[in-house]
XYZ file of C-alpha atoms in Angstrom:
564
model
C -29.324 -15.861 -8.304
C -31.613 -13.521 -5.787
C -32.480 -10.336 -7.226
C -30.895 -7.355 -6.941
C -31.330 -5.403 -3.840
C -28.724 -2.943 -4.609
C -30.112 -1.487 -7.633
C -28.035 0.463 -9.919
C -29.929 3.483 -9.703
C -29.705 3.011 -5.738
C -26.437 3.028 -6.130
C -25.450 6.018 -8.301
C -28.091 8.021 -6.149
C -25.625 6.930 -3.135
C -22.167 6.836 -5.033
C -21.737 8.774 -7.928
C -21.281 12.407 -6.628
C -18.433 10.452 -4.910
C -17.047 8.987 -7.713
C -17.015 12.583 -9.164
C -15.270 13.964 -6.762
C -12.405 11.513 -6.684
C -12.236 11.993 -10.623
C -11.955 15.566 -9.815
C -9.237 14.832 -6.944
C -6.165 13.135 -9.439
C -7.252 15.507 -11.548
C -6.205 18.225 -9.677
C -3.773 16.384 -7.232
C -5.898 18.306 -4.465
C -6.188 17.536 -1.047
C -9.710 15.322 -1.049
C -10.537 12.477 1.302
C -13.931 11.339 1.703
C -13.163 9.309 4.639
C -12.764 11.147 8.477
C -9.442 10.797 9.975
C -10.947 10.983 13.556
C -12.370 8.156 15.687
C -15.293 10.144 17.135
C -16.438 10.727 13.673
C -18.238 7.479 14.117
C -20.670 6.171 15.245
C -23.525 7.997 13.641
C -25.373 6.917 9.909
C -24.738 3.549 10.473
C -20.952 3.132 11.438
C -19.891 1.582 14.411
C -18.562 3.571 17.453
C -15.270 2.984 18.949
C -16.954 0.597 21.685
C -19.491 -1.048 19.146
C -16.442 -1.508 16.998
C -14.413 -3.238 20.076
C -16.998 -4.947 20.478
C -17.253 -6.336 17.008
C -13.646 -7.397 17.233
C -13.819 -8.693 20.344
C -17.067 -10.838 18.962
C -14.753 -12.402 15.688
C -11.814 -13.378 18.228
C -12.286 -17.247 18.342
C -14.731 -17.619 16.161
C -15.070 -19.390 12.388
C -15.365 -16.016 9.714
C -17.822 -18.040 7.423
C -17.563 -17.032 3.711
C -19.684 -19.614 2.188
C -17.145 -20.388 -0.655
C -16.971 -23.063 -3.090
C -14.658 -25.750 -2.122
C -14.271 -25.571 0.903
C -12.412 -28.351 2.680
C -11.590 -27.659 6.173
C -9.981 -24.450 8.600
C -6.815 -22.502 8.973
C -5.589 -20.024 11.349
C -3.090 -19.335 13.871
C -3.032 -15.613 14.092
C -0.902 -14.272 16.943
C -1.158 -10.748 18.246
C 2.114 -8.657 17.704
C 0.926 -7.790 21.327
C 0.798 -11.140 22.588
C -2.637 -12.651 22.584
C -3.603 -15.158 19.998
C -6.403 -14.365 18.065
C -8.356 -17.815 17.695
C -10.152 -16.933 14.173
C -10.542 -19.851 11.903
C -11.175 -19.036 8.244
C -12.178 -21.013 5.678
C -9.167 -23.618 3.207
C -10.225 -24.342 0.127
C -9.508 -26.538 -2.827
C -8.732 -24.117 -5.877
C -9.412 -26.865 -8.339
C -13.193 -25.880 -6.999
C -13.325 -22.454 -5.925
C -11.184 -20.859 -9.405
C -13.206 -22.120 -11.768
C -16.444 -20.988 -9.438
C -14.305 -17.190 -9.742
C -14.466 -17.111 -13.211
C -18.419 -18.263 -13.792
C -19.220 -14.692 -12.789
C -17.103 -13.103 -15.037
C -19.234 -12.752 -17.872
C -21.968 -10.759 -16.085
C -19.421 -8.707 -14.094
C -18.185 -7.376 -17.534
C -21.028 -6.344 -19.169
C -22.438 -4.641 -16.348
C -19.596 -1.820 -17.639
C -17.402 0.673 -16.118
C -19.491 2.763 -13.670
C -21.203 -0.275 -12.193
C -18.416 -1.829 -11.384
C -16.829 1.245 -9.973
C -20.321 2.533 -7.906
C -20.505 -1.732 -6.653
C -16.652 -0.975 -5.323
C -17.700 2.526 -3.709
C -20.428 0.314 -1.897
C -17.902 -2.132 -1.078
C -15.258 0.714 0.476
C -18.447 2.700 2.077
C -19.628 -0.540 4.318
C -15.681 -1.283 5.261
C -15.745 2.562 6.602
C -18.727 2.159 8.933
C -16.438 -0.488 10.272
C -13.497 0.952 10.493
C -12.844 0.952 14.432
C -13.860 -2.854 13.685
C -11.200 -2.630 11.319
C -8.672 -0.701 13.229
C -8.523 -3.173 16.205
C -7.699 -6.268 13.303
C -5.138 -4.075 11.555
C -3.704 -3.225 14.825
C -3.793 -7.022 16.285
C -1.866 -8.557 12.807
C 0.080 -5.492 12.248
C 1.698 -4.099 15.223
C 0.589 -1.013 14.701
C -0.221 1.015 17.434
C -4.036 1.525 17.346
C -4.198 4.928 16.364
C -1.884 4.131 13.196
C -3.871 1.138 12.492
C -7.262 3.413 13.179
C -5.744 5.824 10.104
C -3.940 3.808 8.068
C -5.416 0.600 8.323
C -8.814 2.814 8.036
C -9.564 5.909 6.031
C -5.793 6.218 4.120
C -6.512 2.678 3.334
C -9.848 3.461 1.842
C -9.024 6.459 0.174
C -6.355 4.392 -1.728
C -8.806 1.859 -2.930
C -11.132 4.369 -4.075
C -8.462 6.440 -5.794
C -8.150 3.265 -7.712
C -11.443 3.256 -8.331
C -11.249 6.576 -9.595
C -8.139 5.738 -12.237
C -9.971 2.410 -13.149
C -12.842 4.140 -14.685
C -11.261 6.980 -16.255
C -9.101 4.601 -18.123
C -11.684 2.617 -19.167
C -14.323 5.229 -20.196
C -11.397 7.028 -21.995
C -12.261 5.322 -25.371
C -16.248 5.308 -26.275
C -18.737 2.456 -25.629
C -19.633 2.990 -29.470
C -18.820 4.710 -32.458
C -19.864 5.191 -36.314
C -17.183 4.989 -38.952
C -17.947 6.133 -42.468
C -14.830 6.342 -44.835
C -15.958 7.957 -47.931
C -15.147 6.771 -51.122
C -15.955 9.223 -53.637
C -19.112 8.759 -56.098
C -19.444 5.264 -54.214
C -21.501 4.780 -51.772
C -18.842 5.358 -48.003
C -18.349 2.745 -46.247
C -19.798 2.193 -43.189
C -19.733 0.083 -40.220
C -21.050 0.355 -36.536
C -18.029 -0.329 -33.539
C -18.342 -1.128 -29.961
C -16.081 -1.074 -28.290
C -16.033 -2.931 -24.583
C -13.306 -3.103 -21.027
C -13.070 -6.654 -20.534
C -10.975 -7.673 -17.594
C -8.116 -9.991 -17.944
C -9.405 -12.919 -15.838
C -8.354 -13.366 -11.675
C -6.668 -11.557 -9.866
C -3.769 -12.573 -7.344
C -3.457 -9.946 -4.362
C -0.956 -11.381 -1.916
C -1.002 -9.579 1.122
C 1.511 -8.190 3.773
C 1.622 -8.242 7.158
C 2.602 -4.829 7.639
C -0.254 -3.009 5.939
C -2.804 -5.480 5.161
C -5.682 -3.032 4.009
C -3.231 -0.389 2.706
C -1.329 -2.114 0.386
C -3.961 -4.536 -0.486
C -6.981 -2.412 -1.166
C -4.767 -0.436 -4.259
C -4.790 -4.002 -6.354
C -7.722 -5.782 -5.172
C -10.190 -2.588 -6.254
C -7.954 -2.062 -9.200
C -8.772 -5.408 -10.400
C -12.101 -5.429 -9.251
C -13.661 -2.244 -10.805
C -11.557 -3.260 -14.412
C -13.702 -6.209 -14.567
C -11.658 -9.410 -12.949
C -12.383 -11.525 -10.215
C -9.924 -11.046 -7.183
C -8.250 -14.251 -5.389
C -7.322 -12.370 -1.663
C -4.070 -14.526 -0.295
C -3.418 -12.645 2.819
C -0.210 -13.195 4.587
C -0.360 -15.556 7.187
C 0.443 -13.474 10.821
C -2.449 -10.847 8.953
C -5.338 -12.683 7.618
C -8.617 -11.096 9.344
C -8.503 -7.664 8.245
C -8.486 -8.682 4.289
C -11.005 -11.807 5.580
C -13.290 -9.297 6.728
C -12.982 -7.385 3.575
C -13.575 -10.433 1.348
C -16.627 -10.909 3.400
C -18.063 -7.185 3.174
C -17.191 -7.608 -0.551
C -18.817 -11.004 -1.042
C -21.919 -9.366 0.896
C -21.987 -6.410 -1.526
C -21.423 -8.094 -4.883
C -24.498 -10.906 -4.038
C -26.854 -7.866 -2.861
C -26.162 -6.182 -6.593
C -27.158 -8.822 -8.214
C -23.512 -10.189 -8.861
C -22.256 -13.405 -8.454
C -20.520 -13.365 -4.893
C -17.399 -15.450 -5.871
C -15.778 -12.757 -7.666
C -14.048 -11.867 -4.387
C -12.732 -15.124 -2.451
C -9.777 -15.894 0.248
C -7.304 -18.096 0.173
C -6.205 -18.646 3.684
C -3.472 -21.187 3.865
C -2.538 -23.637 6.529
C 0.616 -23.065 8.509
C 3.694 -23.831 6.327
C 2.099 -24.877 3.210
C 3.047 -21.425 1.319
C 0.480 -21.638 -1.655
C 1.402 -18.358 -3.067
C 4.232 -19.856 -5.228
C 1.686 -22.311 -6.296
C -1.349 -19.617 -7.180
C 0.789 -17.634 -8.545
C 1.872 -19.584 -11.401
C -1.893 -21.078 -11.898
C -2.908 -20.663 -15.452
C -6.026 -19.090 -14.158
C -4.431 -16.473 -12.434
C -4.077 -13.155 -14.819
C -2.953 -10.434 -12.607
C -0.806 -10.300 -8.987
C -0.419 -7.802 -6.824
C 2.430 -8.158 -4.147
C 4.102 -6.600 -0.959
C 7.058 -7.809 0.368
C 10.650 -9.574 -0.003
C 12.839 -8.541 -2.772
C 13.625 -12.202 -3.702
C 10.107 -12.926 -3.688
C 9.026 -10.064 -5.756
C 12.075 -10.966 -8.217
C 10.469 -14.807 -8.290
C 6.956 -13.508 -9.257
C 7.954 -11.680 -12.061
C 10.263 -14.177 -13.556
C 8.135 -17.262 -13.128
C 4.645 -15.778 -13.375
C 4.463 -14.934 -17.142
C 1.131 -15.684 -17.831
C 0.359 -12.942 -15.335
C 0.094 -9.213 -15.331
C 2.845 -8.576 -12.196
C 2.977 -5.665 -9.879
C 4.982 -5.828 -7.366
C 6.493 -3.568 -4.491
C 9.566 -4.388 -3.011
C 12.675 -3.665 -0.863
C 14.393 -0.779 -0.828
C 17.571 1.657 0.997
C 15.392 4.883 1.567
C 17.798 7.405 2.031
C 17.657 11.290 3.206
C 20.568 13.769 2.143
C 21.769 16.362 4.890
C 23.221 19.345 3.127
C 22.031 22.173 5.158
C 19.275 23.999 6.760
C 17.515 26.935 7.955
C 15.271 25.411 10.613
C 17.508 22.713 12.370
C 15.429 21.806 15.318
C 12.393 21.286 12.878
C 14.963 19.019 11.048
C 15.986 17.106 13.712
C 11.948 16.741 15.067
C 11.050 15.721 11.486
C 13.576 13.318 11.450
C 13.050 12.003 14.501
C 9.294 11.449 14.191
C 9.946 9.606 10.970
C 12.409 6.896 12.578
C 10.167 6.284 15.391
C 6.840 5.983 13.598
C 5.762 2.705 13.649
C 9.252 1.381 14.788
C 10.568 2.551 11.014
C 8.100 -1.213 9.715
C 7.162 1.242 6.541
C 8.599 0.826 3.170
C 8.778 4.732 3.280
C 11.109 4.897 6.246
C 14.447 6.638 6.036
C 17.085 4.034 6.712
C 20.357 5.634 5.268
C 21.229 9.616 6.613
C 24.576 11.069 4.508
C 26.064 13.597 6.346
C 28.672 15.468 4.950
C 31.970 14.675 7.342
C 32.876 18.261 7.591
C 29.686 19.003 8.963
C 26.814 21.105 7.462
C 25.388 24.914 8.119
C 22.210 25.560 9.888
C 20.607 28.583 11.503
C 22.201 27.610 14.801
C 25.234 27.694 13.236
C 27.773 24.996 11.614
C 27.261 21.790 13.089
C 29.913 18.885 12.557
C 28.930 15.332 11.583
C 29.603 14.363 15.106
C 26.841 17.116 16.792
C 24.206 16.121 14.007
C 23.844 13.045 14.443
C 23.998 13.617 18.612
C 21.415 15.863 18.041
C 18.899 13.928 16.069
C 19.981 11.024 18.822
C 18.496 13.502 21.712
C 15.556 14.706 19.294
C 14.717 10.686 18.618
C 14.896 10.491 22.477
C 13.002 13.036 23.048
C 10.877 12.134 21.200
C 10.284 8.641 22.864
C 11.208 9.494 26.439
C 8.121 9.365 27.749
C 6.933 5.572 27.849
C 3.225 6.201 26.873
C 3.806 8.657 24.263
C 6.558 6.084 22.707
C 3.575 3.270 22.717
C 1.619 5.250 20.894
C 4.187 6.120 18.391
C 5.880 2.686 18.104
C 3.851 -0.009 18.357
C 5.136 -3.407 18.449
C 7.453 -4.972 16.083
C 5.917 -6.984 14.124
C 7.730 -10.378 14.184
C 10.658 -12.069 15.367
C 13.238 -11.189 12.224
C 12.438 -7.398 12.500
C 14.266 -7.774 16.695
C 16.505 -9.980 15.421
C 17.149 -7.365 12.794
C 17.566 -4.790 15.162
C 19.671 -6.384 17.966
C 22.406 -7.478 15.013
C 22.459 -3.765 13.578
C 24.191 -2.717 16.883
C 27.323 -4.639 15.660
C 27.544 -3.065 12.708
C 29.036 0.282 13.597
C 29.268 2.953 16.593
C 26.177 2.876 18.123
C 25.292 6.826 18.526
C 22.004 5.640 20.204
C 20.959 2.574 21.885
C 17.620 0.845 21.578
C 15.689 0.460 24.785
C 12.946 -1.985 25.593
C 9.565 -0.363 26.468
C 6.896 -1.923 28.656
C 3.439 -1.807 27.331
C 1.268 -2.048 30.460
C -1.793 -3.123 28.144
C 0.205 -5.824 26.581
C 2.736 -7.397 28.555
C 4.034 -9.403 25.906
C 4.046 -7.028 23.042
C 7.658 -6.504 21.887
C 8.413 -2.625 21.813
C 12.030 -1.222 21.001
C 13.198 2.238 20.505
C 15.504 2.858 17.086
C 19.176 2.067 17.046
C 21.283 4.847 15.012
C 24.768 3.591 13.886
C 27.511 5.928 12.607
C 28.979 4.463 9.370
C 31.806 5.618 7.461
C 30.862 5.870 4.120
C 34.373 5.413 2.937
C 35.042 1.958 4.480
C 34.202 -0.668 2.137
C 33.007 -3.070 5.164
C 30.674 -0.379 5.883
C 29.118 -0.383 2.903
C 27.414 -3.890 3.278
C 25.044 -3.017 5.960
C 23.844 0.388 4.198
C 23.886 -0.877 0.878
C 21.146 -3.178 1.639
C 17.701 -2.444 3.364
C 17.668 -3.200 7.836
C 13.586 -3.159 7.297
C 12.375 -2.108 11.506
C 13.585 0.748 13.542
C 17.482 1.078 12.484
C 18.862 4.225 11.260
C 22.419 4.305 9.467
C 24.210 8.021 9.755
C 26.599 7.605 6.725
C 28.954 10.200 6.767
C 30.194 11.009 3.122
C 33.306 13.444 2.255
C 30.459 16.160 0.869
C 26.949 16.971 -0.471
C 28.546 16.053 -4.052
C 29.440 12.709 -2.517
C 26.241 12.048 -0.974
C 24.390 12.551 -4.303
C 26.597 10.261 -6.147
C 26.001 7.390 -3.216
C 22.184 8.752 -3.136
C 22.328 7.784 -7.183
C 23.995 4.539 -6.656
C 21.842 3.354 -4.269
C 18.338 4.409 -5.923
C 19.486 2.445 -9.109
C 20.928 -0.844 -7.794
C 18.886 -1.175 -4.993
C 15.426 1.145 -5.176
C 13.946 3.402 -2.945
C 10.388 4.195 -1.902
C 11.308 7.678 -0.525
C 14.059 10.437 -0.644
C 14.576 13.267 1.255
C 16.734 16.350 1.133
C 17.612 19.131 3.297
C 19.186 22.253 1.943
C 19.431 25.516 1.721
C 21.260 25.992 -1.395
C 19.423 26.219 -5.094
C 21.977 24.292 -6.648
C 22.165 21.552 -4.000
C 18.099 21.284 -4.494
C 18.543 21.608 -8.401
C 21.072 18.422 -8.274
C 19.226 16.276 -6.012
C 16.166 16.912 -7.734
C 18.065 16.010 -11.228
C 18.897 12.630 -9.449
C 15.542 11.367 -8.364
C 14.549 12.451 -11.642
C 17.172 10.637 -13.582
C 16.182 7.643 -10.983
C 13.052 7.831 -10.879
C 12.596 8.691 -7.043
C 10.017 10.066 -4.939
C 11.585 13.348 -3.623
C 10.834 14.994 -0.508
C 12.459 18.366 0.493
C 13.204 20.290 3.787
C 10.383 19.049 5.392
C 10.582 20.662 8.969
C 6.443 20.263 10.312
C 3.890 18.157 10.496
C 4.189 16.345 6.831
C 7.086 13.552 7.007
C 8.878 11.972 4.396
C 6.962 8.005 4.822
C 3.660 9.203 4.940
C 1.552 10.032 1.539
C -1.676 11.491 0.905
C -3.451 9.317 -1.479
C -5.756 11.478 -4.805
C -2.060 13.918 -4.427
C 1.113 12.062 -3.657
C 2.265 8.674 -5.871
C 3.664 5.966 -3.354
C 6.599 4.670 -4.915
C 7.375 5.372 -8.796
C 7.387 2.152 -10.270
C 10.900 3.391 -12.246
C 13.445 2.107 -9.739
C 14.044 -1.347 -8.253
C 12.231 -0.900 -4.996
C 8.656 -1.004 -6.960
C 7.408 -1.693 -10.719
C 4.476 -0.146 -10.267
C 2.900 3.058 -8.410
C 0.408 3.624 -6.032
C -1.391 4.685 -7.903
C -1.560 5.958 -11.408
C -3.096 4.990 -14.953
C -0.870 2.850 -15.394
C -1.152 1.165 -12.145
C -5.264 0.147 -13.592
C -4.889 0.320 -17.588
C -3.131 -2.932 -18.010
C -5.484 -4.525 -16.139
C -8.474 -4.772 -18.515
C -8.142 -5.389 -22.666
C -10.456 -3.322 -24.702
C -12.656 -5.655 -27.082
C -13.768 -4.306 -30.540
C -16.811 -5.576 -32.357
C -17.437 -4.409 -35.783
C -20.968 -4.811 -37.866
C -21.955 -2.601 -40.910
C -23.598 0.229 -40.659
């Protein structure tokens, strides 16, 4: 193996006040992020403009993304656009008989290089994938749907910070017990007895991140540095419709980990050929050690009954659901709502889906407002919202894939349709597929009604349940967070006992609560170093993004003892 050119004094001279800060950051639950939010902050220091980074995209499309793994037998792709055009990039298929055992030569060395190595060699890692990120933005934004300035943010710097604040609880957890210790027990007028202890992180083996096609880079950076900074090799199965923006980060990775002197097959991608569905199969590989996964329930459910030999996190399906009690600020209510349907055409595991309304109607500081006028009113807000077609682009995107419109078109028959989806035109896509949301009035009291919001409409369909009263709602908001999970709740009241009771019920449930949010912070959106996504206590996730123990399960600690 080539020397190192990344040395590790280079790279605590360049990392480690970082690292400290993002210690410092779930410490205090502060607002931190070391990564800009704004496209024109690039372009300077070595990261790529917006055009450079168009034109680094635009370079990739139709190309072969050589990784140089072991094993390889041939070339996969078939990446379509959510916008229409077809994005031509052929990635590498390889034989895991080869390339796993290749994964775990490098283990060895990866260990013992310890805790802050690993963790400055991630930093590295993250801080070349944000030089790129308008690179990275137009790949997020070409698997994802996502408009591009959702895929510049999310896809970009919230996806970053969340690896790093990974990074962060990966090496506080494993520098929480000391490298070494002396032990004397003493044992009167005999001599004590001594011994010398060391006491070493040793990662569990590889690493399974299976990616979605929603959020490639935001829900996969959380396990793959997780993994990677405890000490395991990572195995990156992307989803199929969203392979180049985790190819590109396997690549960046492999880069990284060769130039520190590290054995470059720690990180490899396992790109599948249409239909063949290996994750079932690499999943329940004897070399596999840890997954991470995003997506279907019944997947999810799979993984952690038939993987036992692996560590499972998974995040799932879920009914998010947002109790209307009252308010003092009801147009802020009705824009906050609003904005959180449309964004992203509701694709986000965080968006509201289920709205109980009291049927007698609720109190606001435009005065009492019946069931009826609320939900009319958030139906003008939403179109309001979206009425101007450019402004709706930017806010939708495209949906994602065939079974979110199908989705969509078949939750118009499932109640009174308070307002109608409508087909937008995107005049720089002609094919992209862009809808409006539907919201359907339900009657929470009908039993037929109950299938459709009893069970999560994942795209842009909203379900205004309307419940015989607040107490009503919390007892459905209870029912639902424990059979079938939730991501996110929200509240809006203006009563202390109300807030007090819905409070007791995420708690109790183990919910993400989000109250009376009228401005510019909405209930699907979190601020990674501050806000946990998902709990990891309810059926919609086991596992949080992120906390310790999101990281500490990852790695064993190994004791050696030797007398003194």
């Amino acid at each position: 193996m080539a020397a190192a050119q990344l040395t590790t004094d280079k790279l605590a001279e360049r990392h480690r006040p970082t690292l400290d800060q993002a210690l410092e950051a779930i410490r205090t639950r502060a607002y931190w992020s070391p990564h800009p939010e704004h496209p024109k902050a690039y372009g300077e220091n070595g990261s790529l403009s917006a055009a450079d980074g168009l034109a680094a995209h635009k370079a990739t499309l139709g190309s072969r993304l050589e990784l140089d793994q072991p094993g390889t037998d041939g070339w996969t792709g078939g990446e379509i656009s959510p916008y229409g055009p077809a994005l031509g990039v052929e990635y590498p298929h390889v034989d895991m008989d080869v390339l796993l055992p290749a994964m775990r030569a490098g283990l060895g060395t990866w260990r013992d290089a310890g805790p802050e190595t690993r963790a400055l060699v991630c930093l590295e890692i993250l801080a070349r994938i944000s030089a790129r990120t308008h690179e990275f933005a137009h790949a997020v934004m070409h698997t994802s749907g996502q408009a591009f300035m959702m895929a510049f943010q999310a896809g970009g710097p919230h996806a970053q910070d969340r690896g790093m604040e990974a990074v962060a609880y990966a090496y506080a957890e494993q520098t929480r017990t000391p490298q070494d210790a002396e032990w004397s027990k003493p044992q009167g007028k005999r001599d004590p007895l001594e011994l010398r202890k060391t006491f070493t992180p040793a990662g569990r083996g590889v690493a399974l991140l299976i990616g979605c096609n929603t959020f490639p880079t935001w829900n996969g950076y959380p396990g793959l540095f997780a993994s990677l900074a405890t000490g395991n090799a990572v195995l990156v199965k992307p989803h199929p419709r969203a392979v180049l923006p985790l190819a590109l980060t396997v690549r960046i990775a492999r880069d990284v980990l060769a130039e520190a002197g590290f054995d470059p097959n720690l990180v490899a991608l396992a790109a599948e050929r249409p239909g063949e569905g290996i994750a079932k199969t690499l999943a329940v590989r004897p070399e596999i050690r840890i997954i991470d996964y995003t997506g279907s329930t019944s997947f999810g459910d799979w993984l952690e009954t038939n993987a036992r030999q692996a560590q499972v996190y998974t995040e799932k399906a879920g009914v998010n659901t947002v109790v209307v009690d009252s308010t003092d600020d009801y147009k802020g209510m009705l824009s906050n709502l609003a904005f959180s349907l449309s964004l992203y055409s509701g694709q986000m595991c965080t968006t509201p889906q289920n709205l109980l309304i009291p049927r007698d109607g609720i109190t606001t500081d435009a005065g009492p407002k019946s069931y009826d006028e609320v939900v009319a009113d958030l139906a003008a807000a939403v179109d309001g919202l979206l009425g101007d077609d450019t402004r709706a682009n930017a806010l939708l995107g495209a949906l994602v894939n065939p079974d979110v419109k199908a989705r969509l078109e078949a939750a118009a028959g499932l109640g009174e349709v308070a307002l109608a989806s409508r087909e937008i035109a995107n005049p720089d896509f002609p094919d992209a597929v862009v809808r409006t949301p539907v919201l359907v009035k339900l009657d929470g009291s009908k039993p037929d009604a109950e299938a459709a919001y009893m069970s999560e409409c994942f795209g842009p369909v909203a379900f205004a349940v309307s419940v015989d009263s607040t107490t009503d709602a919390l007892d459905l908001l209870r029912r639902t967070v424990r059979e079938k999970g939730a991501m996110t709740v929200g509240a809006y009241t203006t009563s202390a006992d109300v807030e007090r009771a819905v409070e007791e019920v995420c708690l109790e449930e183990s919910a993400q609560l989000s109250l009376n949010l009228t401005g510019g912070v909405y209930v699907n959106q979190t601020a990674a170093f501050s806000d946990f996504h998902g709990s990891g206590g309810n059926p919609a996730a086991n596992a949080a993004l992120c906390d310790s123990a999101f990281v500490a399960n990852r790695f064993r600690v190994v004791e050696v003892r030797r007398p003194a």
